[in-house]
CSV table of C-alpha atoms in Angstrom, one decimal:
chain,number,residue,atom,x,y,z
A,293,MET,CA,7.4,19.8,-27.2
A,294,THR,CA,7.6,16.0,-26.8
A,295,THR,CA,6.2,13.9,-23.9
A,296,ALA,CA,8.8,11.8,-22.0
A,297,VAL,CA,7.7,8.1,-21.5
A,298,LEU,CA,9.5,6.1,-18.9
A,299,ILE,CA,8.9,2.3,-19.4
A,300,THR,CA,10.3,-0.4,-16.9
A,301,GLY,CA,11.4,-4.0,-17.7
A,302,THR,CA,12.3,-3.4,-21.3
A,303,SER,CA,15.0,-6.0,-21.8
A,304,SER,CA,12.6,-8.5,-23.5
A,305,GLY,CA,9.1,-9.3,-24.4
A,306,ILE,CA,6.4,-6.8,-23.8
A,307,GLY,CA,8.7,-4.1,-22.5
A,308,ARG,CA,11.0,-4.2,-25.6
A,309,ALA,CA,8.0,-4.4,-27.9
A,310,THR,CA,6.5,-1.3,-26.3
A,311,VAL,CA,9.8,0.8,-26.7
A,312,GLU,CA,10.0,-0.2,-30.3
A,313,ARG,CA,6.5,0.8,-31.0
A,314,LEU,CA,6.4,4.0,-29.1
A,315,ALA,CA,9.8,5.1,-30.2
A,316,ARG,CA,8.3,5.5,-33.8
A,317,ARG,CA,6.0,8.3,-32.7
A,318,PRO,CA,7.8,11.6,-33.1
A,319,GLU,CA,5.9,13.3,-30.2
A,320,LEU,CA,7.2,10.8,-27.8
A,321,THR,CA,10.7,10.7,-26.2
A,322,VAL,CA,11.0,7.0,-24.9
A,323,TYR,CA,13.3,6.1,-21.8
A,324,ALA,CA,13.8,2.3,-21.9
A,325,THR,CA,15.1,1.0,-18.6
A,326,ALA,CA,16.2,-2.4,-17.2
A,327,ARG,CA,18.3,-3.4,-14.2
A,328,ARG,CA,21.4,-3.5,-16.3
A,329,ALA,CA,21.5,-0.7,-19.0
A,330,GLU,CA,23.9,-2.7,-21.1
A,331,SER,CA,21.3,-5.3,-21.6
A,332,ILE,CA,19.2,-2.7,-23.6
A,333,ALA,CA,21.9,-0.8,-25.2
A,334,ASP,CA,20.7,-1.8,-28.7
A,335,LEU,CA,17.4,-0.1,-27.9
A,336,ALA,CA,19.3,3.2,-28.4
A,337,ASP,CA,19.1,2.3,-32.1
A,338,THR,CA,15.2,2.8,-32.0
A,339,GLY,CA,15.7,6.4,-30.9
A,340,ALA,CA,15.0,5.5,-27.3
A,341,ARG,CA,17.2,6.9,-24.3
A,342,VAL,CA,18.5,4.0,-22.2
A,343,LEU,CA,18.8,4.1,-18.4
A,344,ALA,CA,19.3,1.7,-15.5
A,345,LEU,CA,16.4,1.3,-13.3
A,346,ASP,CA,15.9,-1.6,-10.7
A,347,VAL,CA,12.2,-1.6,-9.4
A,348,THR,CA,13.5,-3.2,-6.1
A,349,ASP,CA,15.9,-0.4,-5.5
A,350,PRO,CA,14.4,2.9,-4.5
A,351,ALA,CA,17.5,5.0,-5.1
A,352,SER,CA,17.8,3.5,-8.7
A,353,MET,CA,14.2,4.5,-9.3
A,354,ALA,CA,14.5,8.0,-7.9
A,355,ALA,CA,17.7,8.5,-10.0
A,356,ALA,CA,16.0,7.5,-13.2
A,357,VAL,CA,12.9,9.9,-12.6
A,358,LYS,CA,15.3,12.7,-11.8
A,359,THR,CA,17.2,12.1,-15.0
A,360,VAL,CA,13.8,12.5,-16.9
A,361,GLU,CA,12.6,15.4,-15.0
A,362,ALA,CA,15.9,17.3,-15.5
A,363,GLU,CA,15.4,16.9,-19.3
A,364,HIS,CA,11.7,17.3,-19.6
A,365,GLY,CA,10.5,18.9,-16.3
A,366,ALA,CA,8.2,16.0,-15.7
A,367,VAL,CA,7.7,12.4,-16.6
A,368,GLY,CA,4.8,12.8,-19.0
A,369,ALA,CA,3.8,9.1,-19.1
A,370,LEU,CA,4.8,6.0,-17.0
A,371,VAL,CA,4.5,2.4,-18.2
A,372,ASN,CA,4.8,0.0,-15.3
A,373,ASN,CA,5.8,-3.3,-17.2
A,374,ALA,CA,8.6,-4.9,-14.9
A,375,GLY,CA,7.6,-8.0,-13.3
A,376,TYR,CA,7.7,-11.7,-13.2
A,377,GLY,CA,5.9,-14.9,-11.9
A,378,GLU,CA,6.9,-16.8,-8.9
A,379,TYR,CA,5.3,-20.3,-9.0
A,380,GLY,CA,4.9,-23.2,-6.6
A,381,PRO,CA,2.5,-24.5,-3.9
A,382,VAL,CA,1.7,-22.0,-1.2
A,383,GLU,CA,2.9,-24.5,1.4
A,384,GLU,CA,6.4,-24.7,-0.3
A,385,VAL,CA,7.4,-21.2,-1.5
A,386,PRO,CA,10.0,-19.7,0.8
A,387,LEU,CA,9.2,-16.3,2.4
A,388,ASP,CA,12.2,-14.6,0.8
A,389,ARG,CA,10.8,-15.5,-2.6
A,390,ILE,CA,7.4,-14.3,-1.7
A,391,ARG,CA,8.6,-10.9,-0.4
A,392,ARG,CA,10.7,-10.5,-3.8
A,393,GLN,CA,7.5,-11.2,-5.9
A,394,MET,CA,5.7,-8.5,-4.1
A,395,ASP,CA,8.5,-6.1,-4.1
A,396,THR,CA,9.0,-6.5,-7.8
A,397,ASN,CA,5.3,-6.7,-9.1
A,398,VAL,CA,3.6,-4.4,-6.5
A,399,ILE,CA,5.9,-2.2,-4.3
A,400,GLY,CA,8.3,-1.1,-7.0
A,401,LEU,CA,5.3,-0.3,-9.3
A,402,ALA,CA,3.9,1.8,-6.5
A,403,HIS,CA,6.9,3.6,-5.5
A,404,LEU,CA,7.5,4.8,-9.1
A,405,VAL,CA,3.9,6.1,-9.4
A,406,GLN,CA,4.8,8.1,-6.0
A,407,LEU,CA,7.9,9.5,-7.6
A,408,VAL,CA,6.2,10.7,-10.8
A,409,LEU,CA,3.1,12.0,-9.6
A,410,PRO,CA,4.5,15.5,-8.1
A,411,GLY,CA,5.9,16.3,-11.5
A,412,MET,CA,2.7,15.3,-13.4
A,413,ARG,CA,0.5,17.3,-11.0
A,414,ARG,CA,2.7,20.4,-11.4
A,415,ALA,CA,2.3,19.9,-15.3
A,416,GLY,CA,-1.4,19.4,-15.0
A,417,ARG,CA,-1.2,16.3,-17.1
A,418,GLY,CA,0.1,12.8,-17.3
A,419,ARG,CA,-0.7,9.2,-18.2
A,420,ILE,CA,0.2,6.0,-16.1
A,421,VAL,CA,-0.2,2.5,-17.7
A,422,ASN,CA,0.2,-0.5,-15.3
A,423,ILE,CA,0.7,-3.9,-16.8
A,424,SER,CA,-1.3,-6.3,-14.9
A,425,SER,CA,-2.6,-9.7,-16.5
A,426,MET,CA,-5.7,-11.7,-16.9
A,427,GLY,CA,-4.1,-13.4,-13.8
A,428,GLY,CA,-5.4,-10.5,-11.8
A,429,LYS,CA,-8.9,-11.7,-12.6
A,430,VAL,CA,-8.7,-15.4,-13.0
A,431,THR,CA,-6.6,-17.8,-11.0
A,432,PHE,CA,-4.8,-21.2,-11.5
A,433,PRO,CA,-3.0,-23.7,-9.2
A,434,LEU,CA,0.6,-22.9,-8.2
A,435,GLY,CA,0.5,-19.4,-9.0
A,436,ALA,CA,-0.8,-17.9,-5.6
A,437,PHE,CA,1.7,-15.3,-5.1
A,438,TYR,CA,1.9,-14.0,-8.8
A,439,HIS,CA,-1.9,-13.9,-8.7
A,440,ALA,CA,-1.9,-12.0,-5.4
A,441,SER,CA,0.4,-9.5,-6.8
A,442,LYS,CA,-1.7,-9.0,-9.9
A,443,PHE,CA,-4.8,-8.7,-7.9
A,444,ALA,CA,-3.1,-6.0,-5.8
A,445,VAL,CA,-2.2,-4.1,-9.0
A,446,GLU,CA,-5.7,-4.2,-10.1
A,447,GLY,CA,-7.0,-2.8,-6.7
A,448,PHE,CA,-4.1,-0.2,-6.6
A,449,THR,CA,-4.8,1.1,-10.1
A,450,ASP,CA,-8.6,1.4,-9.6
A,451,VAL,CA,-7.9,3.6,-6.5
A,452,LEU,CA,-5.2,5.6,-8.2
A,453,ARG,CA,-7.4,6.3,-11.2
A,454,THR,CA,-10.0,8.2,-9.1
A,455,GLU,CA,-7.4,10.0,-7.0
A,456,VAL,CA,-5.5,11.6,-9.8
A,457,LYS,CA,-8.2,12.4,-12.2
A,458,PRO,CA,-8.7,15.9,-10.9
A,459,PHE,CA,-5.1,16.7,-11.8
A,460,GLY,CA,-5.5,15.8,-15.5
A,461,ILE,CA,-3.7,12.3,-15.0
A,462,GLY,CA,-5.2,9.4,-16.9
A,463,VAL,CA,-4.4,5.8,-15.6
A,464,SER,CA,-5.1,2.7,-17.4
A,465,LEU,CA,-4.7,-1.1,-16.7
A,466,ILE,CA,-3.4,-3.6,-19.4
A,467,GLU,CA,-4.6,-7.2,-18.8
A,468,PRO,CA,-2.8,-9.6,-21.3
A,469,GLY,CA,-3.7,-13.2,-21.6
A,470,VAL,CA,-1.0,-15.7,-22.6
A,471,ILE,CA,1.7,-13.9,-24.5
A,472,ARG,CA,4.6,-15.3,-26.5
A,473,THR,CA,7.5,-14.2,-24.1
A,474,GLY,CA,9.8,-16.1,-21.9
A,475,PHE,CA,6.9,-16.2,-19.1
A,476,GLY,CA,6.5,-19.9,-19.5
A,477,SER,CA,10.1,-20.6,-18.9
A,478,THR,CA,10.0,-18.4,-15.7
A,479,ILE,CA,7.1,-20.5,-14.5
A,480,THR,CA,9.2,-23.7,-15.1
A,481,SER,CA,12.2,-22.3,-13.5
A,482,THR,CA,10.7,-20.9,-10.2
A,483,LEU,CA,8.5,-24.0,-9.8
A,484,SER,CA,11.7,-26.2,-10.2
A,485,GLU,CA,13.7,-24.1,-7.7
A,486,ASN,CA,11.0,-24.1,-5.2
A,487,THR,CA,10.6,-27.8,-5.6
A,488,ALA,CA,14.3,-28.3,-5.1
A,489,LYS,CA,14.0,-26.3,-1.8
A,490,ASN,CA,11.4,-28.6,-0.6
A,491,THR,CA,12.7,-31.8,0.9
A,492,ALA,CA,9.8,-33.8,-0.7
A,493,GLY,CA,10.9,-32.9,-4.1
A,494,ASP,CA,9.0,-34.2,-7.0
A,495,SER,CA,7.5,-37.0,-4.8
A,496,GLY,CA,5.8,-34.6,-2.5
A,497,PRO,CA,2.0,-34.1,-1.9
A,498,TYR,CA,1.9,-31.6,-4.9
A,499,ALA,CA,3.9,-33.7,-7.5
A,500,ALA,CA,0.7,-34.5,-9.7
A,501,LEU,CA,-0.2,-30.8,-9.6
A,502,LYS,CA,3.2,-29.7,-10.8
A,503,LYS,CA,3.4,-32.4,-13.4
A,504,ALA,CA,0.0,-31.0,-14.7
A,505,GLN,CA,1.3,-27.5,-14.8
A,506,ASP,CA,4.5,-28.5,-16.6
A,507,SER,CA,2.4,-30.2,-19.3
A,508,LEU,CA,0.2,-27.2,-19.7
A,509,VAL,CA,2.9,-24.8,-20.0
A,510,ASN,CA,5.5,-26.8,-22.1
A,511,SER,CA,3.2,-29.0,-24.3
A,512,GLY,CA,2.7,-26.1,-26.9
A,513,GLY,CA,-0.2,-26.8,-29.0
A,514,THR,CA,-3.4,-25.3,-27.8
A,515,MET,CA,-1.4,-22.9,-25.4
A,516,GLU,CA,0.7,-21.7,-28.3
A,517,ARG,CA,-2.3,-21.2,-30.5
A,518,MET,CA,-4.0,-19.1,-27.7
A,519,ALA,CA,-1.0,-16.8,-27.2
A,520,GLY,CA,-0.7,-13.3,-28.6
A,521,SER,CA,2.4,-11.4,-29.4
A,522,PRO,CA,4.2,-8.8,-27.3
A,523,ASP,CA,3.3,-6.3,-29.9
A,524,ASP,CA,-0.3,-6.9,-29.3
A,525,VAL,CA,0.3,-5.7,-25.7
A,526,ALA,CA,2.4,-2.8,-27.1
A,527,LEU,CA,-0.4,-1.6,-29.3
A,528,ALA,CA,-2.8,-1.5,-26.2
A,529,VAL,CA,-0.2,0.5,-24.4
A,530,GLU,CA,0.1,3.0,-27.3
A,531,ARG,CA,-3.8,3.4,-27.2
A,532,ALA,CA,-3.9,4.0,-23.5
A,533,LEU,CA,-1.1,6.7,-23.9
A,534,THR,CA,-2.5,8.5,-26.9
A,535,ALA,CA,-6.3,8.1,-26.7
A,536,THR,CA,-8.1,11.3,-25.9
A,537,ARG,CA,-10.2,9.3,-23.3
A,538,PRO,CA,-8.3,6.3,-22.5
A,539,ARG,CA,-10.0,3.1,-21.2
A,540,PRO,CA,-9.7,2.2,-17.6
A,541,ARG,CA,-8.7,-1.4,-18.9
A,542,TYR,CA,-7.6,-2.9,-22.0
A,543,VAL,CA,-7.7,-6.9,-22.1
A,544,VAL,CA,-5.5,-8.2,-24.6
A,545,THR,CA,-6.2,-11.3,-26.7
A,546,ALA,CA,-9.6,-13.1,-27.3
A,547,HIS,CA,-8.6,-16.0,-25.0
A,548,ALA,CA,-8.1,-13.6,-22.1
A,549,ARG,CA,-11.5,-11.9,-22.7
A,550,ALA,CA,-13.1,-15.4,-22.9
A,551,LEU,CA,-11.6,-16.6,-19.6
A,552,ILE,CA,-12.5,-13.6,-17.6
A,553,ALA,CA,-16.0,-13.8,-18.9
A,554,THR,CA,-16.2,-17.6,-18.1
A,555,ARG,CA,-14.9,-16.8,-14.5
A,556,ARG,CA,-17.6,-14.2,-14.0
A,557,LEU,CA,-20.4,-16.6,-15.4
A,558,LEU,CA,-19.4,-19.8,-13.6
A,559,GLY,CA,-19.0,-18.3,-10.1
A,560,ASP,CA,-16.4,-19.7,-7.7
A,561,ARG,CA,-17.7,-23.3,-7.5
A,562,GLY,CA,-18.0,-23.7,-11.3
A,563,TRP,CA,-14.6,-22.2,-11.8
A,564,ASP,CA,-13.0,-24.3,-9.2
A,565,ALA,CA,-14.5,-27.4,-11.0
A,566,LEU,CA,-13.2,-26.2,-14.4
A,567,VAL,CA,-9.7,-25.6,-13.1
A,568,THR,CA,-9.8,-29.0,-11.3
A,569,ARG,CA,-10.5,-30.8,-14.6
A,570,MET,CA,-7.7,-28.8,-16.3
A,571,TYR,CA,-5.2,-29.9,-13.8
A,572,ARG,CA,-6.4,-33.5,-13.3
C-alpha cells in the first residue's frame, strides 16, 4: 500500500524539487498540482500524477482532494507549498493585493487542511507539512504583508499540531531561508507594480527604501552565496514526511538559522537597528 502525497505549487522551485525527490520513493504516490495542469505536465515523467489545483478556488481544491481520496481512500500526506511574496510599503499596497496575498498564503492553505483532515482521521494516520519561511520569524522592510502571512502560518501550524496529534496525524513546519528560486523576481515585480499604482512613484517618501531593497535583491554576491537550493528544502520535506517522529520545525540553510538566532538575541530594538543599517 502506498501513501498518497498531495503537493501544491509545483510548477517551479521548491514545489517542483519536492515532487522530483519524493517521486523516487516507491512507497509514495505523488500528486503534483498547479493552477494550470499543463504547466506541470512534464512532471508525469517522474511518475507523479498531475492535477489542477488553485489554492484561491475552493471548488478546485475540493475536486483535487476528492480525486486523491477516490484512488487511495485518503490523502496520506499534504505538502502546502503554494505561495508568493507581495512587496511594497504598508501605505501603498492596495487592499485587493493584500487580500490576494492572504488568500493564497494562508486561507488556501488552511482550507486544504480542512479538506484532508476527515480522511486522515478515518485512516488514523497522516502527515501535514506547511512551507513557511524564516520570514515567519524575522522581518524586513517592504514585506509587511508577506511576513504577516508567514507569521499566520506559524501560529496556525502550532495550533494544528496539538489538535490533530491524538488522531495519529503529524504536523511539521519548514522554514527556508533565501533559496535560489524565482522569489527575488517576484519581490521586484510586486514592488514595481505597487510603486506604479502609487502616484508618487519612484520619487515618493519610500523611494530610498525601495532602492535599497532592489539593491539587496538584485546585486547577487552575498545574497547568492547565502542561498540554498530548492532541493535543500525538498530534503527537509522528505524527512518530515518519512521520519518516525518528525520535528515540529525544520529550518533550512545555515543563514536562516543564524538570522533567527540573531533576532532572538538582539531583541526588538537591536533588530530594528540592524535592519536600519542594512537598508541605509
